PDB file of C-alpha atoms and ligand atoms in Angstrom:
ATOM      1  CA  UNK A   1     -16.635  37.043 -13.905  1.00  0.00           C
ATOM      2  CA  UNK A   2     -14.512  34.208 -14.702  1.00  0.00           C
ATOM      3  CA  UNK A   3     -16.132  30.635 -12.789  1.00  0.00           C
ATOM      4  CA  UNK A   4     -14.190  28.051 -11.745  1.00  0.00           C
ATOM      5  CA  UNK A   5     -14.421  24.408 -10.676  1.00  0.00           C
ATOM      6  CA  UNK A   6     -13.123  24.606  -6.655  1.00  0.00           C
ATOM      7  CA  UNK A   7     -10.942  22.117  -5.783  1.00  0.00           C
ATOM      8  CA  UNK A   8     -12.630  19.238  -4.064  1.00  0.00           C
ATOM      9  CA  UNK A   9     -10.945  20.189  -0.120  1.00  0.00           C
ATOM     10  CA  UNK A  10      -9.548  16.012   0.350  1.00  0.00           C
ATOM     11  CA  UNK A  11      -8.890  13.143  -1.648  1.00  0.00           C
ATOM     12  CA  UNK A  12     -11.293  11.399  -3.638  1.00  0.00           C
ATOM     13  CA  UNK A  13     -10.937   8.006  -0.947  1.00  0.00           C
ATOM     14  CA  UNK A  14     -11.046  10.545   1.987  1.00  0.00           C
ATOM     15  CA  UNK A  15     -14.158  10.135   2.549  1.00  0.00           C
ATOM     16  CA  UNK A  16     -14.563   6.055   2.636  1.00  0.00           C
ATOM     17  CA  UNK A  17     -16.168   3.819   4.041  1.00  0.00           C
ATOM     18  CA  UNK A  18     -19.117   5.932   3.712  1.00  0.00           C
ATOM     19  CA  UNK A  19     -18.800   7.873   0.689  1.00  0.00           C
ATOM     20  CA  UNK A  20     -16.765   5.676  -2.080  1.00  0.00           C
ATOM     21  CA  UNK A  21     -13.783   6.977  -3.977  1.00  0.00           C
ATOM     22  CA  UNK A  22     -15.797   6.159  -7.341  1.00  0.00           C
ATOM     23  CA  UNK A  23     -19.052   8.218  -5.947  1.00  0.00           C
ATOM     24  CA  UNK A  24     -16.678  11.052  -5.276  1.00  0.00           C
ATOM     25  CA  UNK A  25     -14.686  10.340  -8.863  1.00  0.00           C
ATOM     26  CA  UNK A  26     -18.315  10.463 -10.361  1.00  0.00           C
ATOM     27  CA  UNK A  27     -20.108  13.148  -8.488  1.00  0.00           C
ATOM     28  CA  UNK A  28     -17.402  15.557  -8.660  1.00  0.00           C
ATOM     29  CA  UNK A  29     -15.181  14.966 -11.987  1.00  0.00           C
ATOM     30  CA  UNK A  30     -19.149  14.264 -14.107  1.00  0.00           C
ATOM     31  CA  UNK A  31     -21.561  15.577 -12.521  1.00  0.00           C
ATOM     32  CA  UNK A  32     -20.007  19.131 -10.718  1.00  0.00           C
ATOM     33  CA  UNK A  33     -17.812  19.932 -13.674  1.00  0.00           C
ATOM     34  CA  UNK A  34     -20.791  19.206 -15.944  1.00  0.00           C
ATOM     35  CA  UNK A  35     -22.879  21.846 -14.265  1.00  0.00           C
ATOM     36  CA  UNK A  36     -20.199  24.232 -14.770  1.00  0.00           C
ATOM     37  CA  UNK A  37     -19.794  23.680 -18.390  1.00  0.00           C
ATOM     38  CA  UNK A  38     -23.482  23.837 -18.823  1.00  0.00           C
ATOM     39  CA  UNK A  39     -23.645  27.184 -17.067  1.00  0.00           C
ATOM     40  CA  UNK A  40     -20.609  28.394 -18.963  1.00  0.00           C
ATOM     41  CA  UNK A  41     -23.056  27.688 -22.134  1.00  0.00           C
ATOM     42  CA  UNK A  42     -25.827  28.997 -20.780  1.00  0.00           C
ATOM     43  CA  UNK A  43     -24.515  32.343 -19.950  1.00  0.00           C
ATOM     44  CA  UNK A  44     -22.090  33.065 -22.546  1.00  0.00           C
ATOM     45  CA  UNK A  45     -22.505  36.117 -24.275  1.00  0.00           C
ATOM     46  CA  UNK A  46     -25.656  37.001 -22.374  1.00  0.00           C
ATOM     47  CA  UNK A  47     -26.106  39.983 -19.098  1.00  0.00           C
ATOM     48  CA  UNK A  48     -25.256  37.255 -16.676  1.00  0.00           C
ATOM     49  CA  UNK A  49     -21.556  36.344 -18.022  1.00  0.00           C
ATOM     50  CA  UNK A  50     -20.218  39.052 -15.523  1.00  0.00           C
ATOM     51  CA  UNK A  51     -22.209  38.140 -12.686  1.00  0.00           C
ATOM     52  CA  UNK A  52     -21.086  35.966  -9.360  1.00  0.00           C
ATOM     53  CA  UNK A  53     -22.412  32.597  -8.399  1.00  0.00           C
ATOM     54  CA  UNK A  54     -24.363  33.806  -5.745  1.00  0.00           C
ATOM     55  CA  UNK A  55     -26.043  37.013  -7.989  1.00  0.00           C
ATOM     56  CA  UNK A  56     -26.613  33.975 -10.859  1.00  0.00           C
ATOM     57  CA  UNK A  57     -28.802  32.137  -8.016  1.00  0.00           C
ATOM     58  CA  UNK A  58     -30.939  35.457  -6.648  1.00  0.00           C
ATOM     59  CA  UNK A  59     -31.594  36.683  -9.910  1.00  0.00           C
ATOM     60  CA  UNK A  60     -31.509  34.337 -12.646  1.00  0.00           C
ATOM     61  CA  UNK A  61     -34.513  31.607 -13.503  1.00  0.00           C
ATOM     62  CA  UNK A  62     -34.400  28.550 -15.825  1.00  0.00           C
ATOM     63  CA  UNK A  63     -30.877  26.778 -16.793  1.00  0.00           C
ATOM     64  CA  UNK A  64     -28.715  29.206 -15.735  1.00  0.00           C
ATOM     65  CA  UNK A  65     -30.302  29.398 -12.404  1.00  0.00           C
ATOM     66  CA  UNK A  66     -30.344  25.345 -11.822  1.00  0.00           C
ATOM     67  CA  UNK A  67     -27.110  25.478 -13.350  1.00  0.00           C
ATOM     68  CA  UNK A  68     -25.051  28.104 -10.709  1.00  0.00           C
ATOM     69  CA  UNK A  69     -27.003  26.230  -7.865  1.00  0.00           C
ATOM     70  CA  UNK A  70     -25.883  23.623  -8.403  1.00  0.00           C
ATOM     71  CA  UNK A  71     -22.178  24.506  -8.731  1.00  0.00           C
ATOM     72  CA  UNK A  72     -22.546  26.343  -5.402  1.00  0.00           C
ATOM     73  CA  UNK A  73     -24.504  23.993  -3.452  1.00  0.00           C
ATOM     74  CA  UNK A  74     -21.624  21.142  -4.603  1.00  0.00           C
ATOM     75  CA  UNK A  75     -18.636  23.027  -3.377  1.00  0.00           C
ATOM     76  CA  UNK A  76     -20.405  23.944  -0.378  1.00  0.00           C
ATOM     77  CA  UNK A  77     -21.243  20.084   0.206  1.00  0.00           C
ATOM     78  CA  UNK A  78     -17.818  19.099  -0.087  1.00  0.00           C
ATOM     79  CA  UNK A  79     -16.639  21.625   2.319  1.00  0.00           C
ATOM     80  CA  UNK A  80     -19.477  20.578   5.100  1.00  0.00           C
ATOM     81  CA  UNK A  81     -18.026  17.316   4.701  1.00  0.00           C
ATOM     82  CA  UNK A  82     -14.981  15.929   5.522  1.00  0.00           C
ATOM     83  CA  UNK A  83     -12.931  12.850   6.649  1.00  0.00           C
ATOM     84  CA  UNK A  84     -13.359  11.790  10.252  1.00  0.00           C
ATOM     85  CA  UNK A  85     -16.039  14.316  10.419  1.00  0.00           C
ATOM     86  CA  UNK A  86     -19.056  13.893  12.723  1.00  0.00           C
ATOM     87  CA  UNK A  87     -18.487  14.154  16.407  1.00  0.00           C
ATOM     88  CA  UNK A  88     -19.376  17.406  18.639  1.00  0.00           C
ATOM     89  CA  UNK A  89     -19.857  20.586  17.484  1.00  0.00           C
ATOM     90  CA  UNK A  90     -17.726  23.850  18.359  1.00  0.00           C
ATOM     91  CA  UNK A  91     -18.700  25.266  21.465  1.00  0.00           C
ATOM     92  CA  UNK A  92     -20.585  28.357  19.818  1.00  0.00           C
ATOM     93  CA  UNK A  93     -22.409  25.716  16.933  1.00  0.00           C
ATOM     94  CA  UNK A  94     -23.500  23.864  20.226  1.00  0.00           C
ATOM     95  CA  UNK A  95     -25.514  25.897  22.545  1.00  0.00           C
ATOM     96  CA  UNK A  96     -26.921  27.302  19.203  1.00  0.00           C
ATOM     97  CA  UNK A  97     -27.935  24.112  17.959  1.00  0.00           C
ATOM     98  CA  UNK A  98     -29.355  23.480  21.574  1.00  0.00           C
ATOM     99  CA  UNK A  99     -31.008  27.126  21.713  1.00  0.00           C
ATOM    100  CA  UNK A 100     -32.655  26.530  18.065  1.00  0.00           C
ATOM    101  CA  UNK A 101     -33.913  22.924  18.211  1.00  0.00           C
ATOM    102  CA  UNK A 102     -33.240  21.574  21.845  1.00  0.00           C
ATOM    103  CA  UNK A 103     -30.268  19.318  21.966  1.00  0.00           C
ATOM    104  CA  UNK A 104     -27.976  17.457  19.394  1.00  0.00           C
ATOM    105  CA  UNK A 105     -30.003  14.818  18.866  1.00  0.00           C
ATOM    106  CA  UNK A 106     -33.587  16.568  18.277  1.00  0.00           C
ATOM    107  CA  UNK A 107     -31.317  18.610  15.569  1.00  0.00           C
ATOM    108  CA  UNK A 108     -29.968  15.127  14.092  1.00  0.00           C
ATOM    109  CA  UNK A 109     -33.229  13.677  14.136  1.00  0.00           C
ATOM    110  CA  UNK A 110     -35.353  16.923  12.830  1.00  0.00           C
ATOM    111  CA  UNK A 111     -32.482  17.176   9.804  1.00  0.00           C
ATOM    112  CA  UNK A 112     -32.665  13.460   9.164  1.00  0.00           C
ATOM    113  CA  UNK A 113     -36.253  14.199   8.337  1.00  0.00           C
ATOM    114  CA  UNK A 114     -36.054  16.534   6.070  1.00  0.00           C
ATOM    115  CA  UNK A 115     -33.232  14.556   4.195  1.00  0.00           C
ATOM    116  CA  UNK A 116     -35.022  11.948   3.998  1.00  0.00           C
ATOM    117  CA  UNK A 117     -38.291  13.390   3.385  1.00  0.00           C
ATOM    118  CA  UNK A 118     -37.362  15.648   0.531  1.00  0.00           C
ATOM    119  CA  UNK A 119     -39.370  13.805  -2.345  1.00  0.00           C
ATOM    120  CA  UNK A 120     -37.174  13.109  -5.218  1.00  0.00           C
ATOM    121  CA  UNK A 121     -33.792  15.056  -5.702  1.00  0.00           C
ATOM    122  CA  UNK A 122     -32.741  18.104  -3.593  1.00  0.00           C
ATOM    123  CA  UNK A 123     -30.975  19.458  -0.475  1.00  0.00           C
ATOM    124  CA  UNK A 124     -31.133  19.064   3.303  1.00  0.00           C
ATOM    125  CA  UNK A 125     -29.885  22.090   4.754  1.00  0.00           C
ATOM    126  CA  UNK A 126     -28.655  23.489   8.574  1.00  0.00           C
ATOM    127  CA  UNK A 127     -29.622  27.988   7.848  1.00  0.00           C
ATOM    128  CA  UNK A 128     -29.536  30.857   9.977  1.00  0.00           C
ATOM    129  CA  UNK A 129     -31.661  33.646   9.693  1.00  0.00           C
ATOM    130  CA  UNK A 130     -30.489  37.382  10.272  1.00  0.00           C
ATOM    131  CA  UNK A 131     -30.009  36.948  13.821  1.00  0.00           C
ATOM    132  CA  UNK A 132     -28.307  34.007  13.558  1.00  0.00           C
ATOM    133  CA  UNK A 133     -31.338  31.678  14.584  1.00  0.00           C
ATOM    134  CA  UNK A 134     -31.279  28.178  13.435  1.00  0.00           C
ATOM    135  CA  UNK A 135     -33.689  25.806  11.333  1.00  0.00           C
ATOM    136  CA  UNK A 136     -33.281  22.731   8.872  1.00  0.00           C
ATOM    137  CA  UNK A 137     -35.185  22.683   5.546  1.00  0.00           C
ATOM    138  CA  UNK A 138     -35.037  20.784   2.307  1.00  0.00           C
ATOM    139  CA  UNK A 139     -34.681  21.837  -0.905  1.00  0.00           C
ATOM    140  CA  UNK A 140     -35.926  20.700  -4.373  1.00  0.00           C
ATOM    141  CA  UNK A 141     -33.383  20.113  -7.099  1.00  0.00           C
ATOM    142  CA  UNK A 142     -31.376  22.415  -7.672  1.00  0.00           C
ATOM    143  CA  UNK A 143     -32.863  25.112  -4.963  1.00  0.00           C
ATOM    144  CA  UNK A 144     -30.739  26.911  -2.469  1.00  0.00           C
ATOM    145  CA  UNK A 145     -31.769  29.162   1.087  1.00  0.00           C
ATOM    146  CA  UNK A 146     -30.078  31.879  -0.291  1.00  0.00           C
ATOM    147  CA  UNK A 147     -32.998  32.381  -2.826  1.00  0.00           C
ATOM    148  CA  UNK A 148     -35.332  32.409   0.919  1.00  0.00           C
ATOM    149  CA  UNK A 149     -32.820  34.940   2.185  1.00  0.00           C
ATOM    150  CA  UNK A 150     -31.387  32.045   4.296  1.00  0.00           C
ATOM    151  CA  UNK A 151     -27.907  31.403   4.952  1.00  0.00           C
ATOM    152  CA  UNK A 152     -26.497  28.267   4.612  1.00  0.00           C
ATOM    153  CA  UNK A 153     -24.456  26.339   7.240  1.00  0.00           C
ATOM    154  CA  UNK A 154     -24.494  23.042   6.253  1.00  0.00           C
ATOM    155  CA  UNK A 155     -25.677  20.711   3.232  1.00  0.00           C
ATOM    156  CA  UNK A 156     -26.462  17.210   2.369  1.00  0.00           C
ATOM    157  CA  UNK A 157     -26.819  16.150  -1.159  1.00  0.00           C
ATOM    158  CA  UNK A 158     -29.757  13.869  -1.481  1.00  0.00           C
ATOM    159  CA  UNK A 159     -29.831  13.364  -5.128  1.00  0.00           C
ATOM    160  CA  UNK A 160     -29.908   9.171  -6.022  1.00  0.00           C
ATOM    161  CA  UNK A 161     -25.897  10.226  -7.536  1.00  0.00           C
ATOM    162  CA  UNK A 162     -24.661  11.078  -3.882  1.00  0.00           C
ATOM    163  CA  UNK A 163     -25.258   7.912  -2.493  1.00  0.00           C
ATOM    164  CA  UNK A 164     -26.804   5.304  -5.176  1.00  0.00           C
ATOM    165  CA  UNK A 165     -23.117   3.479  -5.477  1.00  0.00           C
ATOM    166  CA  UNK A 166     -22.956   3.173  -2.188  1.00  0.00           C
ATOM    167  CA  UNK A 167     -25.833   2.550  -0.384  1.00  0.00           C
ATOM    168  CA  UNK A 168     -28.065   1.927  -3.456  1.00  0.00           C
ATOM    169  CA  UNK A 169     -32.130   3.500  -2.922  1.00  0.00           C
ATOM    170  CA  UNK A 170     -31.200   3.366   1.074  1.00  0.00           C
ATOM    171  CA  UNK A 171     -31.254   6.774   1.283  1.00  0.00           C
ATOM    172  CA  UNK A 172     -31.684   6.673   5.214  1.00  0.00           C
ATOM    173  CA  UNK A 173     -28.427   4.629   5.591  1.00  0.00           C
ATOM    174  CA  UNK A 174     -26.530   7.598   3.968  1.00  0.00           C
ATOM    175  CA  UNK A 175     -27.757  10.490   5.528  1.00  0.00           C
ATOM    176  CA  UNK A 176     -26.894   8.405   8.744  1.00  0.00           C
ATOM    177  CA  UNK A 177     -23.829   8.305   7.915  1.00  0.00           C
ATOM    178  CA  UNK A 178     -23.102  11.689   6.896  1.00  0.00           C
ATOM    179  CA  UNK A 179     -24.036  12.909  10.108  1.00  0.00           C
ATOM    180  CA  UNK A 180     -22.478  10.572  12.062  1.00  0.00           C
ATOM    181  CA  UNK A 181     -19.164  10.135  10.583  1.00  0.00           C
ATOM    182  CA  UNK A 182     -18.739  12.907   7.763  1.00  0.00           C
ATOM    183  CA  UNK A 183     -20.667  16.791   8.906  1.00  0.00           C
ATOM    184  CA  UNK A 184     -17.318  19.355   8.814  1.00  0.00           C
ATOM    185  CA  UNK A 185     -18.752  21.200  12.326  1.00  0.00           C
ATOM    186  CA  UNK A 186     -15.899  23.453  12.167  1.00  0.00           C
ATOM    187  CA  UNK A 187     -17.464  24.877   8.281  1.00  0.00           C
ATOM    188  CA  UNK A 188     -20.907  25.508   9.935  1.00  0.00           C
ATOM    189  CA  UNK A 189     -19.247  27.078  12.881  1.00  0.00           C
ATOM    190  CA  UNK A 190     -17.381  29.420  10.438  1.00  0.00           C
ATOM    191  CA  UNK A 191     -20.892  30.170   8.119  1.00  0.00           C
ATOM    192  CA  UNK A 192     -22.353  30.919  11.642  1.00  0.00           C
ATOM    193  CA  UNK A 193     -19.784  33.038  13.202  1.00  0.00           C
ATOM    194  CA  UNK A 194     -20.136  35.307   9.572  1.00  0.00           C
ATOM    195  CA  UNK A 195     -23.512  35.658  10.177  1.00  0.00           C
ATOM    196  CA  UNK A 196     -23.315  36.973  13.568  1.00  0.00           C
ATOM    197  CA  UNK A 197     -20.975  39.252  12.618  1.00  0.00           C
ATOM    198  CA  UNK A 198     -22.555  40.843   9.750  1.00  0.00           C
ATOM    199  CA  UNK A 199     -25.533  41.093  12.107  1.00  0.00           C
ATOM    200  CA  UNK A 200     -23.237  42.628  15.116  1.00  0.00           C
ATOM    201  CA  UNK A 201     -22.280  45.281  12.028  1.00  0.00           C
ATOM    202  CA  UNK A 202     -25.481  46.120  11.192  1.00  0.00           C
ATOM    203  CA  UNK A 203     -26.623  46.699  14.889  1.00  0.00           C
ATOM    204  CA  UNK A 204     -23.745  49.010  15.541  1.00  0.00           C
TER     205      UNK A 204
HETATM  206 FE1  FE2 B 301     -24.839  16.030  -6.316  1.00  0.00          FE
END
Protein backbone atom coordinates (compact mmCIF):
# COMPACT_ATOMS: atom_id res chain seq x y z
CA UNK A 1 0.00 0.00 0.00
CA UNK A 2 1.33 3.16 -1.21
CA UNK A 3 1.63 5.94 2.14
CA UNK A 4 1.31 9.31 1.78
CA UNK A 5 2.00 12.57 3.62
CA UNK A 6 -1.91 14.10 4.15
CA UNK A 7 -2.18 17.44 3.49
CA UNK A 8 -1.99 19.56 6.58
CA UNK A 9 -6.26 20.61 6.51
CA UNK A 10 -5.26 24.91 6.89
CA UNK A 11 -2.48 27.09 6.43
CA UNK A 12 0.62 26.91 8.19
CA UNK A 13 -0.36 30.67 10.13
CA UNK A 14 -3.94 29.28 10.64
CA UNK A 15 -3.42 28.34 13.64
CA UNK A 16 -1.65 31.62 15.35
CA UNK A 17 -1.48 33.15 18.03
CA UNK A 18 -1.31 29.91 19.70
CA UNK A 19 0.39 27.60 17.52
CA UNK A 20 3.18 29.63 15.35
CA UNK A 21 3.46 29.40 11.60
CA UNK A 22 7.26 28.24 12.15
CA UNK A 23 6.05 25.38 14.82
CA UNK A 24 3.62 24.27 12.17
CA UNK A 25 6.50 24.81 9.20
CA UNK A 26 8.71 22.62 11.60
CA UNK A 27 6.42 20.04 13.03
CA UNK A 28 4.82 19.21 9.88
CA UNK A 29 7.36 19.82 6.79
CA UNK A 30 10.55 18.00 9.48
CA UNK A 31 9.26 16.21 11.76
CA UNK A 32 5.78 14.43 10.04
CA UNK A 33 7.40 13.96 6.68
CA UNK A 34 10.47 12.57 8.48
CA UNK A 35 8.45 9.84 10.09
CA UNK A 36 7.16 8.93 6.83
CA UNK A 37 10.41 8.59 5.14
CA UNK A 38 11.71 6.64 8.02
CA UNK A 39 8.81 4.22 7.81
CA UNK A 40 9.12 4.08 4.05
CA UNK A 41 12.81 2.68 5.01
CA UNK A 42 11.83 0.66 7.50
CA UNK A 43 9.33 -1.33 5.64
CA UNK A 44 10.62 -1.52 2.26
CA UNK A 45 10.93 -4.76 0.89
CA UNK A 46 9.75 -6.44 4.06
CA UNK A 47 5.77 -8.27 4.85
CA UNK A 48 4.61 -4.92 6.05
CA UNK A 49 5.17 -2.81 2.65
CA UNK A 50 1.50 -3.79 1.69
CA UNK A 51 -0.03 -3.17 4.87
CA UNK A 52 -2.28 0.09 6.03
CA UNK A 53 -1.32 2.58 8.66
CA UNK A 54 -3.61 1.39 11.04
CA UNK A 55 -2.59 -2.71 10.46
CA UNK A 56 1.34 -1.19 10.73
CA UNK A 57 0.25 0.12 14.38
CA UNK A 58 -1.77 -3.29 15.68
CA UNK A 59 0.70 -5.52 14.45
CA UNK A 60 4.04 -4.25 13.99
CA UNK A 61 6.75 -3.57 17.06
CA UNK A 62 10.03 -1.57 16.98
CA UNK A 63 10.68 1.29 14.17
CA UNK A 64 8.15 0.53 12.00
CA UNK A 65 5.61 0.54 14.69
CA UNK A 66 6.85 4.10 16.29
CA UNK A 67 7.25 5.07 12.87
CA UNK A 68 3.30 4.53 11.38
CA UNK A 69 2.16 5.98 14.85
CA UNK A 70 3.43 8.55 14.52
CA UNK A 71 2.35 9.43 10.97
CA UNK A 72 -1.21 8.62 12.08
CA UNK A 73 -1.37 10.23 15.33
CA UNK A 74 0.07 13.65 13.34
CA UNK A 75 -2.59 13.78 10.71
CA UNK A 76 -5.10 13.00 13.18
CA UNK A 77 -3.74 16.03 15.39
CA UNK A 78 -3.98 18.37 12.70
CA UNK A 79 -7.45 17.44 11.89
CA UNK A 80 -8.65 17.77 15.81
CA UNK A 81 -7.31 21.08 15.48
CA UNK A 82 -8.24 23.88 13.70
CA UNK A 83 -8.45 27.73 13.45
CA UNK A 84 -11.00 29.41 15.68
CA UNK A 85 -11.50 26.09 17.19
CA UNK A 86 -12.51 25.68 20.85
CA UNK A 87 -15.96 26.73 21.84
CA UNK A 88 -19.03 24.18 22.47
CA UNK A 89 -19.26 20.96 21.36
CA UNK A 90 -21.98 19.43 18.86
CA UNK A 91 -25.00 18.64 20.53
CA UNK A 92 -24.39 14.71 20.42
CA UNK A 93 -20.29 15.30 21.61
CA UNK A 94 -22.05 17.26 24.52
CA UNK A 95 -24.38 15.25 26.54
CA UNK A 96 -21.72 12.50 25.86
CA UNK A 97 -19.01 14.38 27.24
CA UNK A 98 -21.49 15.25 30.17
CA UNK A 99 -22.72 11.45 30.44
CA UNK A 100 -18.87 10.19 30.48
CA UNK A 101 -17.13 12.69 32.78
CA UNK A 102 -19.87 15.14 34.19
CA UNK A 103 -19.81 18.45 32.47
CA UNK A 104 -17.41 20.37 30.05
CA UNK A 105 -15.29 21.52 32.40
CA UNK A 106 -14.56 18.23 34.61
CA UNK A 107 -13.70 16.81 30.88
CA UNK A 108 -11.30 19.97 30.25
CA UNK A 109 -9.85 19.70 33.50
CA UNK A 110 -9.54 15.62 33.69
CA UNK A 111 -7.79 15.91 29.90
CA UNK A 112 -5.61 18.79 31.00
CA UNK A 113 -4.25 16.28 33.44
CA UNK A 114 -3.34 13.78 31.55
CA UNK A 115 -1.63 16.24 29.02
CA UNK A 116 0.13 17.56 31.30
CA UNK A 117 0.92 14.67 33.34
CA UNK A 118 2.18 12.41 30.61
CA UNK A 119 5.98 12.26 31.69
CA UNK A 120 8.18 13.07 28.85
CA UNK A 121 6.86 12.86 25.15
CA UNK A 122 3.46 11.35 24.16
CA UNK A 123 -0.28 11.88 23.54
CA UNK A 124 -3.34 13.17 25.40
CA UNK A 125 -6.22 11.59 23.97
CA UNK A 126 -10.44 12.02 24.08
CA UNK A 127 -11.47 7.58 23.13
CA UNK A 128 -14.56 5.78 23.02
CA UNK A 129 -14.93 2.36 23.78
CA UNK A 130 -17.34 -0.09 21.82
CA UNK A 131 -20.35 1.47 23.05
CA UNK A 132 -19.32 4.66 22.46
CA UNK A 133 -18.41 5.51 26.22
CA UNK A 134 -15.94 8.17 26.82
CA UNK A 135 -12.47 8.49 28.75
CA UNK A 136 -9.14 10.60 28.37
CA UNK A 137 -5.74 8.85 28.59
CA UNK A 138 -2.17 9.64 27.72
CA UNK A 139 0.06 8.04 25.72
CA UNK A 140 3.88 7.48 25.67
CA UNK A 141 5.81 8.40 22.56
CA UNK A 142 4.78 7.23 19.87
CA UNK A 143 1.69 5.01 21.39
CA UNK A 144 -1.80 5.15 20.06
CA UNK A 145 -5.56 3.75 21.70
CA UNK A 146 -5.97 1.86 18.80
CA UNK A 147 -3.22 -0.60 20.04
CA UNK A 148 -5.84 -0.68 23.58
CA UNK A 149 -8.69 -1.31 21.17
CA UNK A 150 -9.66 2.37 21.79
CA UNK A 151 -10.88 4.70 19.34
CA UNK A 152 -9.63 7.90 19.03
CA UNK A 153 -11.63 11.19 19.04
CA UNK A 154 -9.36 13.68 19.73
CA UNK A 155 -5.44 14.28 20.22
CA UNK A 156 -2.99 16.63 21.66
CA UNK A 157 0.61 16.40 20.82
CA UNK A 158 2.64 16.88 23.91
CA UNK A 159 6.03 16.28 22.60
CA UNK A 160 8.61 19.54 23.65
CA UNK A 161 8.39 20.09 19.28
CA UNK A 162 4.54 20.94 19.50
CA UNK A 163 4.85 23.71 21.62
CA UNK A 164 8.69 24.46 22.65
CA UNK A 165 8.75 27.63 20.00
CA UNK A 166 5.99 28.86 21.35
CA UNK A 167 5.46 28.54 24.75
CA UNK A 168 8.98 27.20 25.54
CA UNK A 169 8.94 24.14 28.69
CA UNK A 170 5.29 25.77 29.64
CA UNK A 171 3.67 22.93 28.66
CA UNK A 172 0.43 23.89 30.72
CA UNK A 173 0.11 27.22 28.79
CA UNK A 174 -0.26 25.15 25.53
CA UNK A 175 -2.51 22.57 26.28
CA UNK A 176 -4.64 25.60 27.59
CA UNK A 177 -4.70 26.88 24.68
CA UNK A 178 -5.45 24.08 22.53
CA UNK A 179 -8.50 23.50 24.28
CA UNK A 180 -9.61 26.72 24.55
CA UNK A 181 -9.03 28.22 21.27
CA UNK A 182 -7.89 25.31 18.81
CA UNK A 183 -10.01 21.45 19.66
CA UNK A 184 -11.92 20.81 15.95
CA UNK A 185 -15.36 19.55 18.04
CA UNK A 186 -16.94 18.92 14.83
CA UNK A 187 -13.77 15.94 14.04
CA UNK A 188 -14.55 14.27 17.45
CA UNK A 189 -18.21 14.51 16.78
CA UNK A 190 -17.59 12.73 13.40
CA UNK A 191 -14.97 9.84 15.15
CA UNK A 192 -17.94 9.50 17.63
CA UNK A 193 -20.88 9.32 15.42
CA UNK A 194 -18.62 6.25 13.44
CA UNK A 195 -18.39 4.56 16.44
CA UNK A 196 -21.93 4.47 17.28
CA UNK A 197 -22.71 3.37 14.15
CA UNK A 198 -20.48 0.51 13.76
CA UNK A 199 -21.83 -0.43 17.19
CA UNK A 200 -25.70 0.16 16.02
CA UNK A 201 -24.41 -2.48 13.04
CA UNK A 202 -23.19 -4.90 15.12
CA UNK A 203 -26.33 -4.90 17.46
CA UNK A 204 -28.65 -5.35 14.54
FE1 LIG B 1 4.58 16.01 17.00
Amino acid sequence: MKLTLEPLPYDKDALAPYICARTLEAHYEKHHKGYLAKLQDAIAETSLANKTLEQIIVQAEGTPFNMAAQVWNHTFYWNSLRPAGGGAPPKALTEAIRQGFGGMNEFKRELAEVANGQFGSGWAWLVADRSGKLAVLSTGNADNPLRREATPLLTIDVWEHAYYLDYQHEREKYVEAVLDHLLNWDFAAENLAKVRRAHDTLAA
